[in-house]
Amino acid sequence: QQQQQQINKIDVSAFQPNLFVTAGDDGIVRCWDVTKQAQTIAFDEKKHLSVASDVCFSPLNGILICSSGFDKKIHFHDVNTTKHVKTIKTTSALTCVTFLDDGCTVVAGGLQGSIFLFDLRKSKVPIFTTNLQDSRINAITLAPLVSFKPTINEFNSQNKVINNTILPNQQFPISPISPISSTSTS
């Protein structure tokens, strides 16, 4: 008889919406197919040695997933070949992990407030770390980037635009508060 395990995280593939992955207390990351109504892969050869706390698909590569665990590791797997791709070791038990929009950068958070940023193209050494003392990082959410062409408007004394300069494309995180404020002078 199969024991039921707690699922800590579910992520759905943006490339194949019928696929989703789960991270469980048994340390195993599993891939499921909704159309088959069945588990298709269990990455148990390279499972986490304790709780698998989070899992996510790459935003650019529909076959790459990564998972974090209390064993202080981030595992990367290929869901097509079912092979283990890479492991990154950290100094903290990990509670969450996510890819940045570029698909090459991963951020992980830990039980003791550690945050690690890795560039997968370079090395297994973090490019940035910080620690929020006495805090547990439960989730990392990144603001999506938006592109727009900012303009500088010059006004005449009647408040009509006399010069409109378009600056190069800029990327800024979406924010509920507008980054542009206006002031009036008397």
Tab-separated table of C-alpha atoms in Angstrom:
chain	number	residue	atom	x	y	z
A	1	GLN	CA	0.000	0.000	0.000
A	2	GLN	CA	1.326	3.390	-1.023
A	3	GLN	CA	1.722	6.033	1.682
A	4	GLN	CA	0.310	9.471	1.005
A	5	GLN	CA	2.835	12.281	1.067
A	6	GLN	CA	2.247	15.975	1.567
A	7	ILE	CA	2.670	18.065	-1.582
A	8	ASN	CA	4.456	21.340	-0.844
A	9	LYS	CA	4.291	22.971	-4.268
A	10	ILE	CA	2.658	22.521	-7.675
A	11	ASP	CA	3.719	24.300	-10.868
A	12	VAL	CA	2.041	24.067	-14.283
A	13	SER	CA	4.042	24.124	-17.520
A	14	ALA	CA	3.482	27.261	-19.611
A	15	PHE	CA	4.494	25.264	-22.693
A	16	GLN	CA	2.395	22.150	-22.093
A	17	PRO	CA	-0.562	23.058	-19.841
A	18	ASN	CA	-1.414	19.375	-19.418
A	19	LEU	CA	1.844	18.886	-17.462
A	20	PHE	CA	2.481	19.882	-13.887
A	21	VAL	CA	5.179	19.091	-11.343
A	22	THR	CA	4.969	18.589	-7.589
A	23	ALA	CA	7.461	18.741	-4.725
A	24	GLY	CA	6.757	16.480	-1.750
A	25	ASP	CA	7.769	15.764	1.805
A	26	ASP	CA	9.393	12.521	0.634
A	27	GLY	CA	11.994	14.598	-1.265
A	28	ILE	CA	10.794	13.437	-4.673
A	29	VAL	CA	9.803	15.728	-7.530
A	30	ARG	CA	7.097	14.232	-9.718
A	31	CYS	CA	5.719	15.140	-13.141
A	32	TRP	CA	2.048	14.535	-13.897
A	33	ASP	CA	0.001	14.521	-17.107
A	34	VAL	CA	-3.582	15.720	-16.714
A	35	THR	CA	-4.714	14.124	-20.002
A	36	LYS	CA	-3.423	10.717	-18.875
A	37	GLN	CA	-4.582	11.382	-15.297
A	38	ALA	CA	-1.337	9.835	-14.101
A	39	GLN	CA	2.135	10.475	-12.815
A	40	THR	CA	4.591	10.239	-15.721
A	41	ILE	CA	7.946	10.795	-14.001
A	42	ALA	CA	9.340	10.487	-10.486
A	43	PHE	CA	12.800	12.002	-10.148
A	44	ASP	CA	13.756	9.611	-7.364
A	45	GLU	CA	17.321	8.843	-8.488
A	46	LYS	CA	18.390	12.396	-7.585
A	47	LYS	CA	15.786	13.141	-4.950
A	48	HIS	CA	16.194	15.567	-2.099
A	49	LEU	CA	17.528	13.904	1.054
A	50	SER	CA	14.721	15.515	3.037
A	51	VAL	CA	11.663	17.648	2.193
A	52	ALA	CA	11.392	18.933	-1.404
A	53	SER	CA	10.030	22.395	-0.601
A	54	ASP	CA	9.454	23.971	-4.026
A	55	VAL	CA	9.541	23.229	-7.743
A	56	CYS	CA	9.100	25.314	-10.896
A	57	PHE	CA	9.365	25.169	-14.665
A	58	SER	CA	11.802	27.396	-16.536
A	59	PRO	CA	9.961	30.305	-18.197
A	60	LEU	CA	12.023	29.874	-21.400
A	61	ASN	CA	12.762	26.168	-21.581
A	62	GLY	CA	9.632	24.052	-21.317
A	63	ILE	CA	11.517	20.892	-20.395
A	64	LEU	CA	13.691	22.259	-17.567
A	65	ILE	CA	12.502	22.238	-13.963
A	66	CYS	CA	14.267	23.084	-10.734
A	67	SER	CA	13.470	22.128	-7.167
A	68	SER	CA	14.656	23.231	-3.744
A	69	GLY	CA	14.886	21.235	-0.547
A	70	PHE	CA	15.635	21.250	3.132
A	71	ASP	CA	18.826	19.343	2.163
A	72	LYS	CA	20.289	22.734	1.039
A	73	LYS	CA	20.250	21.750	-2.665
A	74	ILE	CA	18.702	22.970	-5.898
A	75	HIS	CA	18.216	20.151	-8.416
A	76	PHE	CA	17.629	20.691	-12.144
A	77	HIS	CA	15.882	18.027	-14.247
A	78	ASP	CA	14.883	17.534	-17.881
A	79	VAL	CA	11.249	16.361	-18.063
A	80	ASN	CA	11.671	14.983	-21.621
A	81	THR	CA	14.684	12.752	-21.015
A	82	THR	CA	13.948	12.346	-17.263
A	83	LYS	CA	17.628	13.036	-16.599
A	84	HIS	CA	19.195	14.981	-13.798
A	85	VAL	CA	20.942	18.040	-15.275
A	86	LYS	CA	22.679	19.812	-12.414
A	87	THR	CA	22.783	20.276	-8.637
A	88	ILE	CA	23.684	23.449	-6.777
A	89	LYS	CA	24.575	23.210	-3.077
A	90	THR	CA	23.849	26.100	-0.721
A	91	THR	CA	24.563	26.826	2.940
A	92	SER	CA	20.942	26.926	4.092
A	93	ALA	CA	17.914	24.641	4.094
A	94	LEU	CA	15.830	25.947	1.193
A	95	THR	CA	12.125	26.727	1.296
A	96	CYS	CA	11.561	28.228	-2.159
A	97	VAL	CA	13.080	28.650	-5.609
A	98	THR	CA	12.116	30.437	-8.813
A	99	PHE	CA	13.539	31.333	-12.212
A	100	LEU	CA	13.860	34.923	-13.315
A	101	ASP	CA	12.231	35.831	-16.645
A	102	ASP	CA	15.570	35.369	-18.446
A	103	GLY	CA	15.453	31.619	-17.719
A	104	CYS	CA	19.156	31.681	-16.788
A	105	THR	CA	18.946	33.131	-13.298
A	106	VAL	CA	17.523	31.370	-10.242
A	107	VAL	CA	16.638	32.819	-6.845
A	108	ALA	CA	16.278	30.615	-3.761
A	109	GLY	CA	15.202	31.436	-0.204
A	110	GLY	CA	15.952	29.616	3.009
A	111	LEU	CA	14.688	28.692	6.456
A	112	GLN	CA	17.069	31.096	8.217
A	113	GLY	CA	16.391	34.090	5.958
A	114	SER	CA	19.060	33.402	3.349
A	115	ILE	CA	18.491	34.526	-0.235
A	116	PHE	CA	20.734	33.223	-3.039
A	117	LEU	CA	20.909	34.417	-6.657
A	118	PHE	CA	22.569	32.117	-9.211
A	119	ASP	CA	23.461	32.675	-12.873
A	120	LEU	CA	23.204	29.199	-14.407
A	121	ARG	CA	25.503	30.145	-17.310
A	122	LYS	CA	28.455	30.793	-15.032
A	123	SER	CA	29.043	28.672	-11.969
A	124	LYS	CA	27.486	27.013	-8.964
A	125	VAL	CA	28.617	29.935	-6.787
A	126	PRO	CA	25.914	32.529	-6.064
A	127	ILE	CA	26.335	35.911	-7.732
A	128	PHE	CA	24.500	37.506	-4.806
A	129	THR	CA	23.558	36.451	-1.276
A	130	THR	CA	21.911	38.203	1.609
A	131	ASN	CA	20.391	37.210	4.912
A	132	LEU	CA	17.269	38.608	6.532
A	133	GLN	CA	18.001	37.925	10.194
A	134	ASP	CA	15.404	35.956	12.170
A	135	SER	CA	13.247	35.470	9.080
A	136	ARG	CA	12.066	32.468	7.128
A	137	ILE	CA	11.687	33.051	3.390
A	138	ASN	CA	8.383	31.371	2.493
A	139	ALA	CA	8.115	32.484	-1.127
A	140	ILE	CA	9.887	34.603	-3.706
A	141	THR	CA	7.771	36.501	-6.200
A	142	LEU	CA	9.363	38.590	-8.908
A	143	ALA	CA	7.745	41.547	-10.600
A	144	PRO	CA	7.505	41.087	-14.374
A	145	LEU	CA	9.444	43.520	-16.514
A	146	VAL	CA	7.671	45.862	-18.889
A	147	SER	CA	9.236	47.876	-21.704
A	148	PHE	CA	8.214	51.347	-22.680
A	149	LYS	CA	9.699	54.430	-24.287
A	150	PRO	CA	9.851	57.194	-21.716
A	151	THR	CA	9.480	60.741	-22.973
A	152	ILE	CA	10.544	64.109	-21.741
A	153	ASN	CA	8.096	66.876	-22.498
A	154	GLU	CA	8.936	70.566	-22.401
A	155	PHE	CA	6.024	72.952	-21.939
A	156	ASN	CA	5.568	76.602	-22.839
A	157	SER	CA	3.865	79.126	-20.579
A	158	GLN	CA	0.421	77.968	-21.815
A	159	ASN	CA	1.195	74.335	-20.771
A	160	LYS	CA	1.458	73.156	-24.369
A	161	VAL	CA	4.157	70.672	-25.372
A	162	ILE	CA	6.907	72.395	-27.331
A	163	ASN	CA	9.493	69.595	-27.331
A	164	ASN	CA	8.932	65.862	-27.012
A	165	THR	CA	12.076	63.716	-26.623
A	166	ILE	CA	11.768	59.926	-26.753
A	167	LEU	CA	14.419	58.165	-24.685
A	168	PRO	CA	15.764	54.645	-25.406
A	169	ASN	CA	13.684	51.644	-24.326
A	170	GLN	CA	13.763	51.073	-20.586
A	171	GLN	CA	12.709	48.049	-18.558
A	172	PHE	CA	11.105	48.522	-15.192
A	173	PRO	CA	9.262	46.187	-12.855
A	174	ILE	CA	5.512	46.681	-12.894
A	175	SER	CA	4.578	48.613	-9.793
A	176	PRO	CA	1.216	49.597	-8.363
A	177	ILE	CA	2.737	53.000	-7.674
A	178	SER	CA	3.632	55.064	-10.701
A	179	PRO	CA	7.378	55.853	-10.838
A	180	ILE	CA	6.559	59.209	-12.450
A	181	SER	CA	5.400	62.059	-10.276
A	182	SER	CA	4.577	65.566	-11.276
A	183	THR	CA	5.210	68.738	-9.379
A	184	SER	CA	3.927	72.156	-10.166
A	185	THR	CA	5.700	75.405	-9.555
A	186	SER	CA	3.986	78.697	-9.063
